[in-house]
Amino acid sequence: MSATNLRIGAPTGWRGWLLDSAPASRNQARLGRWYRAWLGLRRNGLAMTGLVIVLALVFVALFAPLFANHAAAYTQTLTDRLQPMSWAHPFGTDELGRDIYARVVFGSRTTLTIVALVSLIVVPVGLAMGLPAGYFGGWIDAVLMRLTDIFLAFPRLVLALAFAAALGPGIENAVIAISLTAWPPYARLARAETLTWRHAEFIEAAELQGASHLRILFTQIVPLSMPSVIIRLTLDMAGIILTAAGLGFLGLGAQPPSPEWGAMVSSGRQYLLDQWWVATIPGLAIFVVSLGFNLLGDGLRDLSDSRG
Amino acid sequence: MTAPPLLEVRNLRVVYPGDDGDFRAVRNVSFSLGRERLGIVGESGSGKSTTGRAIMGLIPRPGRVEADAMRLGDADLTRLNERGFRRLRGKRIAMVMQDPKFSLDPVMTVGKQVAETHRYHFRSSWKAARTAALEMLEAVHIRDPERVYAQYPHQISGGMGQRVMIAMMLIAGPEILIADEPTSALDVSVQQQVLAIMDEMVRSRGMGLILISHNLRLVSSFCDRVLVMYAGQIVESCRANRLHAATHPYTRGLLTALPELGNRRAELPQLRRDPEWLADLPAQVGTAP
Amino acid sequence: MSASGAAARPSPVRRPFPTAAGVASALRRIARLLGSVALTFLGLTLVTFFIGRVIPIDPVLAIVGDKASKATYDKVAEQIGINLPLPVQYWRYLMRVLHGDFGTSIITAHPVLQDMAHVFPATMELAVVALLVGTLLGVPLGVLAATNRGRWPDQAIRFGSLLGYSMPVFWLGLVGLLLFYARLGWVDGPGRIDVSFDDIVTPITGMITIDSLIAGEYDVFWNALGHLILPASILGYLSMAYIARMTRSFMLGQLRQEYVLATRAKGMPPFRVVWVHALGNIWVPLITVIALTFGSLLEGAVLTETVFAWPGLGLYMKNSLFNADLNAVLGGTLVIGVVYIFLNMLSDVIYPLVDPRARERR
């Protein structure tokens, strides 16, 4: 601890070890970095709120049967249609007498599925386009980035709409349609990250040691690019959820009777003036979840900004 | 020394709070400045730039500036708020920074940037400010002021940019100029020109100059007096021509590490750092002898 | 040295004349810009071609519908050249698009482009007002947030824009209608204008507010405004959220720069440092953001116009979508795509006007 004299009130014990500005080992440095990030996140109340919302979404989606009755979400009870909020139906019932609370709970599965599938497609595609572009440069860069620019210049929602219209409605097609229009920013990002590291000394050292391009890309550059990709993904999640909900609202997402929040808003529209809860409650769910991702992503980006 | 000093600093401290405790970037710093050229030397992170910025009230939050006394003529700097500092900046104390490529606004013509200093401090019209700016550009030996006035920073060379910077900072007639590494970003060939212009301006206007640099040789040849900073405090204070008699081991180490013409050595000795140098020194007073 | 100052030459202020090299570089810039516009346009038509001709299992059926007679079917099959090689089909498609032939709409039985021209002004009217609201509020709020980083104005503006950022526009529209139209009665309901005011004003620009002012029909104007204000405010709020957020982040980047410190060091007041110097440096990315916002307003029209029964491009596309009118959907996609490309080009053209560095770049 060489800086003892310059710092006053430095923490001691395990916190001191984690926060040491001169870590002694790679693991200490890594753990310290995570701990610092955690401290930064914890100071940001909004980001913590976002984290809680996102974790809650995942939890509710995974264990949906614990929170609501599956049958209530699907069974049509026409004698019970359009009931206001009550103990039996906390959010009321819809035009087919299904419990809106149960449908919102099970709808979280649809949302999470779309989000997860889109991420699984978009990130690899973006990396596959961006990494070689930044790493090899030259004509590879020119071709890949021109292609990316072309896709970037397309209107996302409308294109997704056209795709969904041609492919036919359904959750898989919605995922494909969204992914097709969502990957270009990741290619740009991956390229920019690669360019930052391309000529770093440790990359050149690895090259001199005879590491193959593929090895350098996967063992060095991909891990280095991951933090910004993850932050971007967190921020994009909200947009993906909103686009998916928009497609659902237009009848191009998950098909009835499976619960989908956007479609629920759409079918509740005609009862808006008298049974306001049918349309507004599912919309509120969309809003809260996308707000959660936005809050979390914003906090994460702030952290990475202040460190960089 | 009979005239009162232009600037007096007693026990200046700059502290940045952080996760791992408060970081003391500057501590126990005391000195005074007359109508002279004072050099502050130190390695990066030694607190020399922070000292300069603390005097101008330009330490960003959450950094804190404390001092037993900090006086610019009749103004008590320890009691000034942002508004008070603003009235002094440019008018009584100014700063030239390292690289004109970054320290000039890229989207405003350089002439306008010089003129706006005049306009703000003298409440002058754009026309009067323009005339004054053209004169000032001429004074820093810019040959075609009319042409340079209308140019943007990216269109002029580094040496030219630094002259514009000097003109912009001196147009309102400050008593003190803080030059923070003013030549480090320039080509060697123009470094001397810029220093000469700065020297000429400071002398003819009877100003005090604080030259902040990592370059010991530059400072010792250009300045009257030298302060050596290490880890946030002044470890050595002496007349530039007495530097060879410096006592602190850090300064001695720096001096012996300088390569010299006509004195061939197989290897330059490496500086060995002693943890004891970090210990707090009594706030010494680096007044003009 | 002061001698040269005394001998003040009568040096006239030289205006920067375009040099030969300058003109050449400007021409190169324009050529590159047009090249990239053409390439993007080709990409766009390839995608719409792909969607229209390749994905549907039977493109002829997609055009004529399943109630068509055998004769009609064969005629259309012949017409679109379904048996020709794909590149030839694409070439013919491209040529038709370039001649403004987007095919015929099934629902309206008009040429798609004619339908578009009819509905587009309504979408423009809404988008332009929303963009004005978003920009005039978003930029100042973003600046305010950046200069107060971490303090309450920043937190409030950030939270407010994150809220806007997270709201599904169709839901916000419904809530707005429920609250301000149904419950409070402050604004007029769905649609562009009350039925009783229909067809009073002859369309000139196609934007009712402007046309009614030109015609001096103030009743019509106020009625149209009453219908416009809710959707425009909602879209304006969402645009503001995005613009404020981006402005904040650009400003934070600038406030860290050395020149900001230098400007403060010469004693400039905060207003000048922030609103003249720092803001002057972010117009280039900001124009891109504003252009992108406009683009997203146009494409978001599909959702908003559905909610507000606003008879514009979005509602037209949505109705086509539900009637399997692929020509109309793809035509709408092309039109919005072309506007997108045009917006990108427009910001490229504006850059040199706001940033001297962009004037002679390469």
PDB file of N, CA and C in Angstrom, chain C residues 19-57:
ATOM      1  N   THR C  19     -11.910  27.516 -53.643  1.00  0.00           N
ATOM      2  CA  THR C  19     -10.763  27.215 -54.486  1.00  0.00           C
ATOM      3  C   THR C  19     -11.112  26.022 -55.366  1.00  0.00           C
ATOM      4  N   ALA C  20     -10.244  25.777 -56.367  1.00  0.00           N
ATOM      5  CA  ALA C  20     -10.477  24.632 -57.259  1.00  0.00           C
ATOM      6  C   ALA C  20     -10.519  23.341 -56.453  1.00  0.00           C
ATOM      7  N   ALA C  21      -9.573  23.220 -55.509  1.00  0.00           N
ATOM      8  CA  ALA C  21      -9.517  22.005 -54.693  1.00  0.00           C
ATOM      9  C   ALA C  21     -10.779  21.881 -53.847  1.00  0.00           C
ATOM     10  N   GLY C  22     -11.241  23.028 -53.344  1.00  0.00           N
ATOM     11  CA  GLY C  22     -12.444  23.021 -52.528  1.00  0.00           C
ATOM     12  C   GLY C  22     -13.650  22.536 -53.304  1.00  0.00           C
ATOM     13  N   VAL C  23     -13.790  23.034 -54.532  1.00  0.00           N
ATOM     14  CA  VAL C  23     -14.910  22.630 -55.371  1.00  0.00           C
ATOM     15  C   VAL C  23     -14.816  21.142 -55.673  1.00  0.00           C
ATOM     16  N   ALA C  24     -13.601  20.680 -55.997  1.00  0.00           N
ATOM     17  CA  ALA C  24     -13.412  19.263 -56.309  1.00  0.00           C
ATOM     18  C   ALA C  24     -13.807  18.395 -55.125  1.00  0.00           C
ATOM     19  N   SER C  25     -13.405  18.823 -53.918  1.00  0.00           N
ATOM     20  CA  SER C  25     -13.714  17.998 -52.742  1.00  0.00           C
ATOM     21  C   SER C  25     -15.217  18.017 -52.471  1.00  0.00           C
ATOM     22  N   ALA C  26     -15.846  19.160 -52.718  1.00  0.00           N
ATOM     23  CA  ALA C  26     -17.299  19.232 -52.527  1.00  0.00           C
ATOM     24  C   ALA C  26     -18.004  18.305 -53.502  1.00  0.00           C
ATOM     25  N   LEU C  27     -17.516  18.287 -54.750  1.00  0.00           N
ATOM     26  CA  LEU C  27     -18.121  17.412 -55.756  1.00  0.00           C
ATOM     27  C   LEU C  27     -17.944  15.951 -55.372  1.00  0.00           C
ATOM     28  N   ARG C  28     -16.731  15.628 -54.886  1.00  0.00           N
ATOM     29  CA  ARG C  28     -16.489  14.246 -54.461  1.00  0.00           C
ATOM     30  C   ARG C  28     -17.440  13.851 -53.348  1.00  0.00           C
ATOM     31  N   ARG C  29     -17.627  14.801 -52.419  1.00  0.00           N
ATOM     32  CA  ARG C  29     -18.533  14.538 -51.302  1.00  0.00           C
ATOM     33  C   ARG C  29     -19.946  14.244 -51.799  1.00  0.00           C
ATOM     34  N   ILE C  30     -20.403  15.077 -52.730  1.00  0.00           N
ATOM     35  CA  ILE C  30     -21.755  14.890 -53.260  1.00  0.00           C
ATOM     36  C   ILE C  30     -21.855  13.563 -53.988  1.00  0.00           C
ATOM     37  N   ALA C  31     -20.795  13.238 -54.762  1.00  0.00           N
ATOM     38  CA  ALA C  31     -20.808  11.975 -55.506  1.00  0.00           C
ATOM     39  C   ALA C  31     -20.896  10.799 -54.544  1.00  0.00           C
ATOM     40  N   ARG C  32     -20.108  10.869 -53.461  1.00  0.00           N
ATOM     41  CA  ARG C  32     -20.121   9.766 -52.505  1.00  0.00           C
ATOM     42  C   ARG C  32     -21.495   9.645 -51.846  1.00  0.00           C
ATOM     43  N   LEU C  33     -22.055  10.812 -51.536  1.00  0.00           N
ATOM     44  CA  LEU C  33     -23.358  10.843 -50.882  1.00  0.00           C
ATOM     45  C   LEU C  33     -24.406  10.191 -51.787  1.00  0.00           C
ATOM     46  N   LEU C  34     -24.402  10.598 -53.078  1.00  0.00           N
ATOM     47  CA  LEU C  34     -25.379  10.042 -54.003  1.00  0.00           C
ATOM     48  C   LEU C  34     -25.149   8.543 -54.178  1.00  0.00           C
ATOM     49  N   GLY C  35     -23.890   8.154 -54.217  1.00  0.00           N
ATOM     50  CA  GLY C  35     -23.579   6.732 -54.327  1.00  0.00           C
ATOM     51  C   GLY C  35     -24.175   5.955 -53.173  1.00  0.00           C
ATOM     52  N   SER C  36     -24.005   6.456 -51.983  1.00  0.00           N
ATOM     53  CA  SER C  36     -24.500   5.713 -50.821  1.00  0.00           C
ATOM     54  C   SER C  36     -26.025   5.744 -50.775  1.00  0.00           C
ATOM     55  N   VAL C  37     -26.616   6.849 -51.225  1.00  0.00           N
ATOM     56  CA  VAL C  37     -28.077   6.906 -51.285  1.00  0.00           C
ATOM     57  C   VAL C  37     -28.594   5.853 -52.270  1.00  0.00           C
ATOM     58  N   ALA C  38     -27.949   5.769 -53.437  1.00  0.00           N
ATOM     59  CA  ALA C  38     -28.384   4.812 -54.454  1.00  0.00           C
ATOM     60  C   ALA C  38     -28.260   3.388 -53.928  1.00  0.00           C
ATOM     61  N   LEU C  39     -27.139   3.127 -53.256  1.00  0.00           N
ATOM     62  CA  LEU C  39     -26.903   1.784 -52.743  1.00  0.00           C
ATOM     63  C   LEU C  39     -27.952   1.407 -51.696  1.00  0.00           C
ATOM     64  N   THR C  40     -28.237   2.360 -50.805  1.00  0.00           N
ATOM     65  CA  THR C  40     -29.237   2.088 -49.779  1.00  0.00           C
ATOM     66  C   THR C  40     -30.600   1.859 -50.403  1.00  0.00           C
ATOM     67  N   PHE C  41     -30.891   2.647 -51.438  1.00  0.00           N
ATOM     68  CA  PHE C  41     -32.176   2.490 -52.112  1.00  0.00           C
ATOM     69  C   PHE C  41     -32.278   1.107 -52.757  1.00  0.00           C
ATOM     70  N   LEU C  42     -31.175   0.666 -53.397  1.00  0.00           N
ATOM     71  CA  LEU C  42     -31.164  -0.670 -53.975  1.00  0.00           C
ATOM     72  C   LEU C  42     -31.410  -1.718 -52.900  1.00  0.00           C
ATOM     73  N   GLY C  43     -30.725  -1.551 -51.766  1.00  0.00           N
ATOM     74  CA  GLY C  43     -30.901  -2.493 -50.662  1.00  0.00           C
ATOM     75  C   GLY C  43     -32.355  -2.533 -50.221  1.00  0.00           C
ATOM     76  N   LEU C  44     -32.951  -1.353 -50.109  1.00  0.00           N
ATOM     77  CA  LEU C  44     -34.345  -1.266 -49.657  1.00  0.00           C
ATOM     78  C   LEU C  44     -35.267  -1.996 -50.629  1.00  0.00           C
ATOM     79  N   THR C  45     -35.093  -1.727 -51.936  1.00  0.00           N
ATOM     80  CA  THR C  45     -35.982  -2.376 -52.911  1.00  0.00           C
ATOM     81  C   THR C  45     -35.744  -3.882 -52.936  1.00  0.00           C
ATOM     82  N   LEU C  46     -34.465  -4.292 -52.731  1.00  0.00           N
ATOM     83  CA  LEU C  46     -34.191  -5.728 -52.665  1.00  0.00           C
ATOM     84  C   LEU C  46     -35.003  -6.371 -51.551  1.00  0.00           C
ATOM     85  N   VAL C  47     -35.017  -5.690 -50.393  1.00  0.00           N
ATOM     86  CA  VAL C  47     -35.739  -6.258 -49.258  1.00  0.00           C
ATOM     87  C   VAL C  47     -37.239  -6.304 -49.531  1.00  0.00           C
ATOM     88  N   THR C  48     -37.795  -5.206 -50.067  1.00  0.00           N
ATOM     89  CA  THR C  48     -39.243  -5.227 -50.328  1.00  0.00           C
ATOM     90  C   THR C  48     -39.572  -6.249 -51.418  1.00  0.00           C
ATOM     91  N   PHE C  49     -38.676  -6.355 -52.405  1.00  0.00           N
ATOM     92  CA  PHE C  49     -38.867  -7.364 -53.451  1.00  0.00           C
ATOM     93  C   PHE C  49     -38.879  -8.760 -52.827  1.00  0.00           C
ATOM     94  N   PHE C  50     -37.898  -8.969 -51.977  1.00  0.00           N
ATOM     95  CA  PHE C  50     -37.760 -10.259 -51.299  1.00  0.00           C
ATOM     96  C   PHE C  50     -39.033 -10.583 -50.514  1.00  0.00           C
ATOM     97  N   ILE C  51     -39.500  -9.573 -49.752  1.00  0.00           N
ATOM     98  CA  ILE C  51     -40.702  -9.805 -48.946  1.00  0.00           C
ATOM     99  C   ILE C  51     -41.908 -10.089 -49.838  1.00  0.00           C
ATOM    100  N   GLY C  52     -42.013  -9.344 -50.936  1.00  0.00           N
ATOM    101  CA  GLY C  52     -43.214  -9.436 -51.755  1.00  0.00           C
ATOM    102  C   GLY C  52     -43.231 -10.638 -52.688  1.00  0.00           C
ATOM    103  N   ARG C  53     -42.056 -11.042 -53.204  1.00  0.00           N
ATOM    104  CA  ARG C  53     -42.059 -12.055 -54.239  1.00  0.00           C
ATOM    105  C   ARG C  53     -41.491 -13.396 -53.787  1.00  0.00           C
ATOM    106  N   VAL C  54     -40.676 -13.374 -52.767  1.00  0.00           N
ATOM    107  CA  VAL C  54     -39.976 -14.609 -52.420  1.00  0.00           C
ATOM    108  C   VAL C  54     -40.614 -15.308 -51.225  1.00  0.00           C
ATOM    109  N   ILE C  55     -40.956 -14.516 -50.199  1.00  0.00           N
ATOM    110  CA  ILE C  55     -41.474 -15.160 -48.993  1.00  0.00           C
ATOM    111  C   ILE C  55     -42.839 -15.802 -49.187  1.00  0.00           C
ATOM    112  N   PRO C  56     -43.822 -15.095 -49.810  1.00  0.00           N
ATOM    113  CA  PRO C  56     -45.139 -15.726 -49.944  1.00  0.00           C
ATOM    114  C   PRO C  56     -45.009 -16.970 -50.815  1.00  0.00           C
ATOM    115  N   ILE C  57     -45.662 -18.015 -50.396  1.00  0.00           N
ATOM    116  CA  ILE C  57     -45.529 -19.270 -51.134  1.00  0.00           C
ATOM    117  C   ILE C  57     -46.064 -19.096 -52.553  1.00  0.00           C
TER     118      ILE C  57
END
